[in-house]
XYZ file of C-alpha atoms in Angstrom:
607
model
C 0.000 0.000 0.000
C 1.146 3.575 -0.607
C 1.547 6.058 2.238
C -1.587 7.845 1.107
C -3.716 4.704 1.229
C -2.359 3.850 4.696
C -3.277 7.295 5.976
C -6.721 6.931 4.423
C -7.241 3.600 6.182
C -6.152 5.098 9.513
C -8.716 7.867 9.224
C -11.373 5.470 7.910
C -10.776 2.846 10.617
C -14.399 2.069 11.614
C -13.864 1.592 15.381
C -12.026 4.935 15.515
C -14.942 6.757 13.863
C -17.373 5.385 16.427
C -14.984 5.860 19.362
C -14.621 9.569 18.583
C -18.405 9.849 18.335
C -18.755 8.100 21.719
C -16.489 10.653 23.386
C -18.320 13.550 21.738
C -21.702 12.120 22.754
C -20.710 12.438 26.411
C -19.934 16.161 26.201
C -22.132 17.563 23.428
C -25.775 18.586 23.912
C -28.003 15.511 23.722
C -29.515 16.082 20.264
C -26.156 16.959 18.705
C -24.445 13.995 20.386
C -27.028 11.599 19.002
C -26.681 13.122 15.529
C -22.899 12.633 15.642
C -23.366 9.037 16.831
C -25.748 8.192 13.989
C -23.502 9.854 11.400
C -20.462 7.919 12.632
C -22.281 4.616 12.123
C -23.559 5.582 8.705
C -19.913 6.464 7.998
C -19.006 2.901 8.985
C -21.628 1.693 6.505
C -19.992 3.750 3.735
C -16.469 2.561 4.625
C -17.615 -1.066 4.680
C -19.114 -0.773 1.205
C -16.443 1.387 -0.431
C -13.033 0.230 0.871
C -11.666 -2.308 -1.649
C -11.390 -5.941 -0.633
C -7.910 -6.933 0.518
C -7.029 -3.557 1.981
C -5.402 -3.814 5.390
C -3.564 -1.778 7.979
C -0.458 -3.314 9.576
C 1.168 -2.052 12.753
C 3.171 -3.098 15.817
C 1.141 -3.930 18.915
C 2.306 -5.132 22.365
C 5.757 -5.705 20.930
C 4.523 -7.911 18.074
C 5.124 -6.748 14.514
C 2.755 -7.116 11.546
C -0.442 -7.024 13.594
C -3.487 -6.190 11.453
C -6.177 -4.228 13.323
C -8.000 -3.457 10.054
C -8.530 -6.035 7.324
C -11.242 -5.926 4.650
C -12.625 -9.044 2.988
C -16.108 -10.260 2.060
C -16.767 -11.407 5.630
C -15.684 -8.259 7.472
C -17.354 -6.078 4.844
C -20.679 -7.850 5.422
C -20.423 -7.565 9.230
C -19.430 -3.905 9.019
C -22.343 -3.138 6.703
C -24.829 -4.747 9.081
C -23.411 -3.032 12.168
C -23.219 0.340 10.416
C -26.804 0.345 9.144
C -28.436 -1.191 12.190
C -26.272 0.807 14.608
C -27.373 4.067 12.997
C -31.032 3.057 13.241
C -30.536 1.970 16.863
C -29.170 5.427 17.711
C -32.249 7.057 16.151
C -34.457 4.676 18.134
C -32.598 5.355 21.389
C -33.004 9.104 20.962
C -36.774 8.721 20.675
C -36.783 6.430 23.732
C -35.330 9.304 25.789
C -32.133 7.388 26.488
C -29.409 9.397 28.215
C -26.145 10.659 26.773
C -24.269 8.199 29.002
C -26.232 5.308 27.531
C -25.392 6.483 24.022
C -21.713 6.921 24.908
C -21.431 3.415 26.374
C -23.432 1.917 23.502
C -21.075 3.510 20.974
C -18.014 2.285 22.894
C -19.561 -1.195 22.744
C -20.284 -0.943 19.012
C -16.726 0.285 18.392
C -15.302 -2.801 20.129
C -17.577 -5.084 18.062
C -16.379 -3.378 14.892
C -12.800 -3.818 16.054
C -13.406 -7.561 16.429
C -15.140 -7.747 13.039
C -12.370 -5.938 11.148
C -9.451 -7.523 13.025
C -7.060 -9.265 10.640
C -5.427 -11.651 13.118
C -5.914 -13.304 16.501
C -3.967 -10.752 18.561
C -6.041 -7.798 17.361
C -9.178 -9.912 17.741
C -8.567 -10.976 21.343
C -7.889 -7.386 22.424
C -11.177 -6.191 20.947
C -12.945 -9.295 22.295
C -12.067 -8.283 25.859
C -13.167 -4.685 25.224
C -16.462 -6.002 23.863
C -17.104 -7.895 27.123
C -16.238 -4.891 29.322
C -18.239 -2.283 27.402
C -21.341 -4.484 27.136
C -21.209 -5.164 30.889
C -21.064 -1.432 31.632
C -24.022 -0.881 29.304
C -26.041 -3.432 31.305
C -24.995 -1.978 34.676
C -25.950 1.540 33.676
C -29.661 0.817 34.161
C -29.232 -0.124 37.851
C -31.692 -2.207 39.913
C -31.970 -5.833 38.720
C -29.634 -5.107 35.826
C -26.715 -4.795 38.250
C -26.981 -8.359 39.584
C -27.630 -9.714 36.079
C -24.648 -7.688 34.893
C -22.371 -9.379 37.421
C -23.476 -12.797 36.184
C -23.023 -11.589 32.603
C -19.519 -10.350 33.442
C -18.581 -13.711 34.991
C -19.702 -15.627 31.907
C -17.931 -13.336 29.467
C -14.887 -12.974 31.689
C -14.441 -16.748 31.755
C -15.118 -17.021 28.018
C -12.672 -14.216 27.273
C -9.921 -15.818 29.350
C -10.422 -19.112 27.515
C -10.163 -17.360 24.145
C -7.017 -15.556 25.341
C -5.473 -18.864 26.421
C -6.494 -20.401 23.086
C -4.763 -17.615 21.150
C -1.663 -17.894 23.350
C -1.495 -21.663 22.828
C -2.103 -21.151 19.090
C 0.867 -18.783 18.900
C 3.034 -21.205 20.881
C 2.213 -23.975 18.370
C 2.351 -22.027 15.117
C 4.502 -18.979 15.820
C 1.931 -16.694 14.193
C -1.313 -14.895 15.006
C -2.621 -15.215 11.432
C -6.192 -16.360 10.836
C -5.125 -18.584 7.954
C -6.165 -22.174 8.593
C -8.171 -21.322 11.695
C -7.171 -21.952 15.280
C -4.484 -24.570 15.892
C -5.557 -28.106 16.770
C -5.447 -29.721 20.185
C -5.657 -27.551 23.281
C -6.229 -24.267 21.343
C -9.225 -25.863 19.594
C -10.841 -26.994 22.851
C -10.250 -23.645 24.590
C -11.524 -21.639 21.608
C -14.604 -23.829 21.186
C -15.704 -23.339 24.799
C -14.671 -19.672 25.012
C -16.459 -18.666 21.819
C -19.289 -21.030 22.770
C -20.078 -18.799 25.746
C -20.624 -15.810 23.471
C -22.684 -17.630 20.846
C -24.840 -19.365 23.461
C -24.010 -23.076 23.214
C -26.581 -25.124 25.123
C -25.582 -25.006 28.788
C -23.513 -21.837 28.280
C -26.462 -19.700 27.172
C -28.211 -18.701 30.410
C -26.735 -15.199 30.390
C -28.903 -14.384 27.340
C -32.423 -14.567 28.880
C -31.007 -13.479 32.236
C -29.404 -10.247 30.987
C -31.149 -8.829 27.931
C -34.615 -8.316 29.511
C -33.193 -6.098 32.285
C -31.433 -2.982 30.908
C -33.027 0.049 29.251
C -35.100 -0.898 26.204
C -32.707 1.014 23.925
C -29.713 -0.809 25.432
C -31.439 -4.141 24.725
C -31.590 -3.247 21.030
C -27.810 -2.738 20.892
C -27.000 -5.755 23.060
C -29.333 -8.165 21.283
C -27.523 -8.198 17.964
C -23.821 -7.395 18.223
C -22.153 -9.764 20.724
C -23.646 -13.036 19.499
C -23.409 -12.197 15.815
C -19.824 -10.919 16.017
C -18.994 -14.098 17.932
C -20.588 -16.321 15.276
C -18.314 -14.636 12.731
C -15.287 -15.285 14.997
C -16.404 -18.927 15.300
C -16.082 -19.220 11.536
C -12.616 -17.628 11.646
C -11.605 -20.237 14.242
C -13.107 -23.248 12.432
C -13.172 -22.623 8.677
C -12.127 -26.172 7.750
C -13.754 -29.181 6.170
C -16.657 -29.454 8.590
C -17.229 -30.391 12.198
C -20.113 -32.773 12.838
C -20.270 -32.025 16.570
C -20.351 -28.275 15.925
C -23.112 -28.676 13.343
C -25.254 -30.734 15.708
C -24.650 -28.269 18.541
C -26.217 -25.696 16.219
C -29.238 -27.938 15.709
C -29.648 -28.415 19.463
C -29.394 -24.657 19.994
C -32.166 -24.084 17.449
C -34.517 -26.538 19.192
C -33.586 -25.628 22.770
C -33.870 -21.875 22.222
C -37.184 -22.121 20.379
C -38.637 -24.460 23.017
C -37.874 -22.245 25.981
C -38.860 -19.119 24.065
C -42.278 -20.685 23.647
C -42.610 -21.026 27.442
C -41.783 -17.414 28.319
C -44.099 -14.758 29.737
C -41.534 -11.951 29.569
C -41.402 -10.595 26.016
C -37.709 -9.729 26.016
C -36.848 -13.113 27.544
C -38.747 -14.780 24.687
C -36.721 -12.777 22.161
C -33.493 -13.569 24.030
C -34.064 -17.311 23.762
C -34.613 -16.808 20.059
C -31.179 -15.252 19.814
C -29.821 -18.641 20.859
C -32.153 -20.419 18.435
C -31.234 -18.261 15.437
C -27.511 -18.324 16.183
C -27.945 -22.101 16.243
C -28.643 -21.994 12.493
C -25.410 -20.042 11.983
C -23.434 -22.530 14.083
C -24.956 -25.416 12.106
C -23.934 -23.798 8.820
C -20.387 -23.199 10.060
C -20.209 -26.813 11.228
C -21.389 -28.167 7.858
C -18.723 -25.935 6.263
C -19.769 -26.245 2.595
C -19.766 -23.011 0.599
C -23.558 -22.945 0.610
C -23.741 -23.598 4.352
C -21.173 -20.944 5.294
C -22.726 -18.389 2.955
C -26.134 -19.186 4.450
C -24.733 -18.848 7.970
C -23.223 -15.438 7.195
C -26.410 -14.355 5.420
C -28.464 -15.451 8.417
C -26.075 -13.519 10.646
C -26.641 -10.374 8.584
C -30.405 -10.879 8.483
C -30.563 -11.601 12.209
C -28.912 -8.262 12.929
C -31.874 -6.664 11.155
C -34.969 -8.576 12.227
C -33.847 -9.338 15.776
C -33.189 -5.677 16.473
C -36.528 -4.814 14.846
C -38.357 -7.203 17.178
C -36.599 -5.758 20.229
C -37.547 -2.283 18.996
C -41.229 -3.214 18.625
C -41.384 -4.908 22.017
C -39.487 -1.959 23.490
C -42.169 0.428 22.230
C -44.855 -1.717 23.892
C -42.944 -1.572 27.195
C -42.242 2.148 26.735
C -45.928 2.949 26.222
C -47.598 0.465 28.586
C -44.915 -0.189 31.205
C -45.784 -3.890 30.977
C -43.263 -6.701 30.354
C -45.607 -9.692 30.833
C -47.030 -10.908 27.544
C -50.171 -12.341 29.156
C -51.167 -8.952 30.603
C -51.457 -7.367 27.168
C -53.865 -7.750 24.262
C -55.668 -5.915 21.489
C -52.876 -3.375 20.985
C -53.083 -3.392 17.207
C -55.866 -0.824 17.354
C -53.897 1.424 19.704
C -50.482 0.912 18.079
C -50.931 0.037 14.384
C -47.460 1.238 13.336
C -45.792 -0.816 16.050
C -47.933 -3.804 15.105
C -46.871 -3.416 11.451
C -43.196 -3.214 12.446
C -43.555 -6.295 14.633
C -45.236 -8.097 11.735
C -42.290 -7.346 9.439
C -39.852 -8.698 12.006
C -41.954 -11.767 12.810
C -42.416 -12.670 9.135
C -38.671 -12.322 8.642
C -37.520 -14.436 11.587
C -40.055 -17.176 10.807
C -38.763 -17.366 7.203
C -41.971 -16.534 5.363
C -41.380 -16.213 1.591
C -40.736 -12.635 0.544
C -38.639 -11.800 3.619
C -34.903 -12.021 4.227
C -34.999 -14.841 6.797
C -36.578 -17.097 4.183
C -33.504 -16.773 1.961
C -30.756 -17.361 4.505
C -32.533 -19.987 6.609
C -33.475 -21.813 3.413
C -29.808 -21.909 2.346
C -28.817 -23.564 5.638
C -31.683 -26.061 5.450
C -30.757 -26.951 1.867
C -27.110 -27.395 2.885
C -28.180 -29.863 5.594
C -30.891 -31.708 3.655
C -29.552 -34.890 1.996
C -32.322 -34.445 -0.560
C -30.703 -31.209 -1.758
C -27.031 -30.484 -1.050
C -26.469 -32.149 2.338
C -24.505 -35.277 3.194
C -26.328 -38.310 4.717
C -24.802 -37.683 8.155
C -26.752 -34.425 8.380
C -30.198 -36.012 8.047
C -30.912 -35.775 11.798
C -29.537 -32.228 11.827
C -32.013 -31.295 9.098
C -34.866 -32.574 11.268
C -33.550 -30.585 14.265
C -33.430 -27.415 12.190
C -36.989 -28.060 11.017
C -38.150 -28.493 14.618
C -36.436 -25.224 15.475
C -38.276 -23.531 12.602
C -41.645 -24.844 13.867
C -40.826 -23.628 17.388
C -39.928 -20.210 15.979
C -43.254 -19.968 14.157
C -45.178 -21.001 17.288
C -43.319 -18.456 19.431
C -44.055 -15.504 17.213
C -47.645 -16.504 16.594
C -47.940 -16.547 20.394
C -46.201 -13.192 20.852
C -48.217 -11.458 18.148
C -51.506 -13.035 19.275
C -51.268 -12.088 22.949
C -49.740 -8.636 22.409
C -51.781 -7.363 19.471
C -54.756 -9.592 18.659
C -56.086 -11.319 21.778
C -59.107 -9.570 23.274
C -59.562 -5.834 23.652
C -56.952 -3.477 25.003
C -57.929 -2.166 28.442
C -55.576 0.816 28.124
C -55.407 3.711 25.725
C -51.814 4.320 24.681
C -50.100 6.303 21.967
C -48.279 4.590 19.126
C -44.530 4.760 18.565
C -42.830 8.143 18.542
C -41.570 9.464 15.161
C -37.950 8.403 15.702
C -39.004 4.962 16.846
C -41.261 4.601 13.805
C -38.541 5.709 11.373
C -36.047 3.255 12.855
C -38.466 0.321 12.907
C -39.909 0.801 9.449
C -36.462 1.415 7.917
C -35.142 -1.857 9.326
C -38.386 -3.641 8.414
C -38.156 -2.287 4.877
C -34.624 -3.682 4.595
C -35.914 -7.106 5.699
C -38.527 -7.024 2.953
C -36.122 -5.687 0.321
C -33.567 -8.461 0.879
C -36.295 -11.092 0.628
C -37.618 -9.766 -2.676
C -34.289 -8.705 -4.217
C -32.686 -11.943 -3.119
C -30.244 -12.186 -6.030
C -28.520 -8.974 -4.970
C -28.427 -10.139 -1.381
C -26.947 -13.523 -2.288
C -24.271 -11.912 -4.479
C -23.246 -9.831 -1.449
C -22.512 -12.965 0.577
C -19.029 -14.533 0.722
C -18.157 -17.811 -1.035
C -21.240 -17.931 -3.251
C -21.099 -15.579 -6.239
C -21.150 -17.587 -9.460
C -20.961 -20.911 -7.605
C -22.874 -24.001 -8.674
C -23.839 -26.468 -5.937
C -23.761 -30.215 -6.370
C -26.726 -32.327 -5.309
C -27.794 -35.941 -6.017
C -29.450 -35.015 -9.297
C -26.603 -32.931 -10.656
C -25.805 -29.298 -9.937
C -27.684 -26.021 -9.933
C -27.651 -22.457 -8.759
C -29.895 -21.240 -5.967
C -33.619 -21.057 -6.554
C -35.283 -20.213 -3.226
C -38.684 -19.650 -4.827
C -38.858 -23.019 -6.540
C -42.083 -24.981 -6.203
C -40.584 -27.467 -3.729
C -39.274 -24.688 -1.484
C -42.615 -22.886 -1.481
C -44.433 -26.128 -0.655
C -42.053 -26.718 2.268
C -42.692 -23.203 3.499
C -46.463 -23.595 3.257
C -46.238 -26.901 5.117
C -44.199 -25.272 7.877
C -46.720 -22.456 8.226
C -49.684 -24.848 8.256
C -48.162 -27.114 10.918
C -47.365 -24.101 13.076
C -50.818 -22.501 12.856
C -52.576 -25.785 13.658
C -50.046 -26.531 16.370
C -50.607 -23.178 18.074
C -54.374 -23.707 18.062
C -53.817 -27.026 19.845
C -51.259 -25.895 22.428
C -52.392 -22.317 23.129
C -54.411 -23.000 26.277
C -52.108 -25.554 27.927
C -49.149 -23.397 26.960
C -50.528 -20.401 28.880
C -50.553 -22.479 32.069
C -46.953 -23.687 31.759
C -44.168 -21.881 33.567
C -41.147 -24.198 33.367
C -37.735 -22.958 34.413
C -34.736 -23.478 32.179
C -32.846 -26.447 33.698
C -29.554 -24.910 32.574
C -30.013 -22.163 35.190
C -28.783 -24.737 37.709
C -25.385 -23.245 36.860
C -26.278 -20.246 39.042
C -26.781 -22.019 42.411
C -24.057 -24.531 41.566
C -21.718 -21.751 40.549
C -22.557 -19.810 43.710
C -21.937 -22.852 45.917
C -18.692 -23.754 44.187
C -17.532 -20.150 44.284
C -18.463 -19.715 47.948
C -16.886 -22.924 49.206
C -13.802 -22.639 47.030
C -13.334 -19.072 48.289
C -13.755 -20.222 51.893
C -11.345 -23.109 51.323
C -8.715 -20.808 49.861
C -9.104 -18.139 52.548
C -9.079 -20.672 55.399
C -6.009 -22.374 53.956
C -4.303 -19.012 53.695
C -5.266 -18.200 57.288
C -3.898 -21.555 58.513
C -0.615 -21.029 56.666
C -0.442 -17.495 58.021
C -1.000 -18.697 61.609
C 1.618 -21.410 61.206
C 4.156 -18.963 59.795
C 3.556 -16.424 62.577
C 3.812 -19.175 65.212
C 7.067 -20.420 63.697
C 8.571 -16.940 63.716
C 7.515 -16.330 67.316
C 8.930 -19.719 68.386
C 12.204 -19.020 66.637
C 12.439 -15.615 68.294
C 11.800 -17.136 71.740
C 14.306 -19.969 71.189
C 16.915 -17.423 70.172
C 16.421 -15.505 73.414
C 16.032 -18.595 75.650
C 18.154 -21.422 74.225
C 18.606 -23.370 77.486
C 14.919 -23.135 78.369
C 14.111 -24.326 74.867
C 16.346 -27.375 75.320
C 14.754 -28.059 78.721
C 11.253 -27.968 77.224
C 12.316 -30.224 74.418
C 13.811 -32.782 76.834
C 11.103 -32.802 79.517
C 9.489 -35.825 77.957
C 12.681 -37.851 77.996
C 13.118 -40.511 80.740
C 14.989 -39.579 83.932
C 17.669 -42.153 83.223
C 18.600 -40.190 80.144
C 18.711 -36.602 81.482
C 18.849 -34.897 84.872
C 17.100 -31.520 84.941
C 17.628 -28.900 87.567
C 15.258 -26.034 88.349
C 16.060 -23.210 85.998
C 15.107 -19.623 85.477
C 15.093 -17.307 82.498
C 18.439 -16.685 80.913
C 17.916 -12.980 81.167
C 18.163 -13.031 84.960
C 18.854 -15.297 87.965
C 21.008 -18.402 88.073
C 21.979 -19.781 84.683
C 20.232 -22.980 83.644
C 22.105 -26.247 83.753
C 21.480 -29.575 82.106
C 23.226 -32.771 83.170
C 23.274 -35.917 81.036
C 23.365 -39.255 82.884
C 24.073 -41.481 79.914
C 27.438 -43.040 79.372
C 29.582 -42.586 76.331
C 28.543 -46.035 75.114
C 24.829 -45.192 75.353
C 25.441 -41.951 73.492
C 27.240 -43.793 70.697
C 24.356 -46.310 70.505
C 21.756 -43.549 70.208
C 23.722 -41.734 67.512
C 24.165 -45.010 65.604
C 20.422 -45.700 65.713
C 19.597 -42.205 64.451
C 22.106 -42.474 61.592
C 20.759 -45.912 60.670
C 17.219 -44.546 60.392
C 18.400 -41.586 58.299
C 20.391 -43.798 55.931
C 17.423 -46.167 55.553
C 15.169 -43.283 54.614
C 17.690 -41.837 52.184
C 18.579 -45.114 50.508
């Protein structure tokens, strides 16, 4: 690169643009600070689209040369585009939600760290931004106070542990390979295990996911919009960077389990934001499955689903946030009939729900269909993915049921017993802009697919030959209609019993178990330290006393010996009175015998 292009990249470095805006947002008047924040993110959108592929910025960091904090390829360009567009809309939404300048500043710091992770060109730059992402998101949760503080501590513990594991993985990778380069993914062996678990925390592997429904329902509604899309989606992208190989069956099936588990527990929720949080796990499960399958179609579908999820998941959190903002109610079963009071919000929710459930004409239909086709042995999948295909189908049915439930109880069921205003202008602009993008990418699917990595101009082999994508083929539309029909009938059957269920997530056992382990391990460590401390102090005191009273020390040590061996006289302290005396009664022969016995024992132990 020329000097001019390097300077251009420095000034166009996306995290730097947003970081400057974050600092300005804290000191400028509120309206101006929000305007600067939105402009910085739309600037990120422009940089992501305009900087040529392959451009990179190389520097020295922490003593290591050739570190790349800024690298542009099809993957980072796609992530940057999604974060830039959605981030700008989220700022507009937050302004209309009367969020504070501090919330905006922290949210922008958080977005900047996510962008840093997305555009990082190697593991060292990535792990630095990964840790910043955990810290800034925790502060954003804590800012709201009340219940968010305790949830934030649990969130910090999860992400702290995950971050340490990723750091260890990168360190072990460097020790094995001598490089921080992404090429070839993370090194095998210990780095693979550490990276899988560490990244698994952030993407919500089953059993490591409880921070999602625990945290995201608690902060400010505007903070939930930011939090709901960036950590998990950035982490799914990093998962691909770590495991870009020939496929990982266990990883693919973990994705299928995530899709079913998340959709199942979403269906059981009363809290609207908790329901959406479980669906973060479910939708990321499709991405994990695609990364595990690892074919070009599967990876492209996973990245497309990542991009689409940034849009429709934030849209759903926006719509639910408006309901909470206007009614003050979080419990789904205490709402109803709001479509008459809030038609714009209902329309925005409808766009998001149709997208996440993969209805034809919306963006989720394209990307989820690509992943399903990549898993289906009847299309492009291998036979070992047959069960995975069924899991992904079950997850899709659960998703449909969840959003039929959410839309029914919030907007359609009964009459609203409150009169509330609809969304404010800024909220409406943000929601309908994001919803319009969801619709556009579903209709103009060819342009969307060409934007995805690994897929442009590619033909995909299947049992009958090879073909290009055709998401609106007759067979795909029949599958979609079947999915919709099963879901509608299923909801009619389970609606009443479902309203009476209130089952806790069994994975939350990690909280009491973690508390007990943490408490008792802390007590064990502190008590051990106290015992060692007491022993050390006692030893020092004894040594000091022996040094001042050597004869008395010998007397005390020999009091237990038989009278035929020693003859003690009454003694006093050596610092006054008659000096102590000690008379031995043993003969020279007895002394030699005792010394011989002691030496024999010592030699036996040594030899």
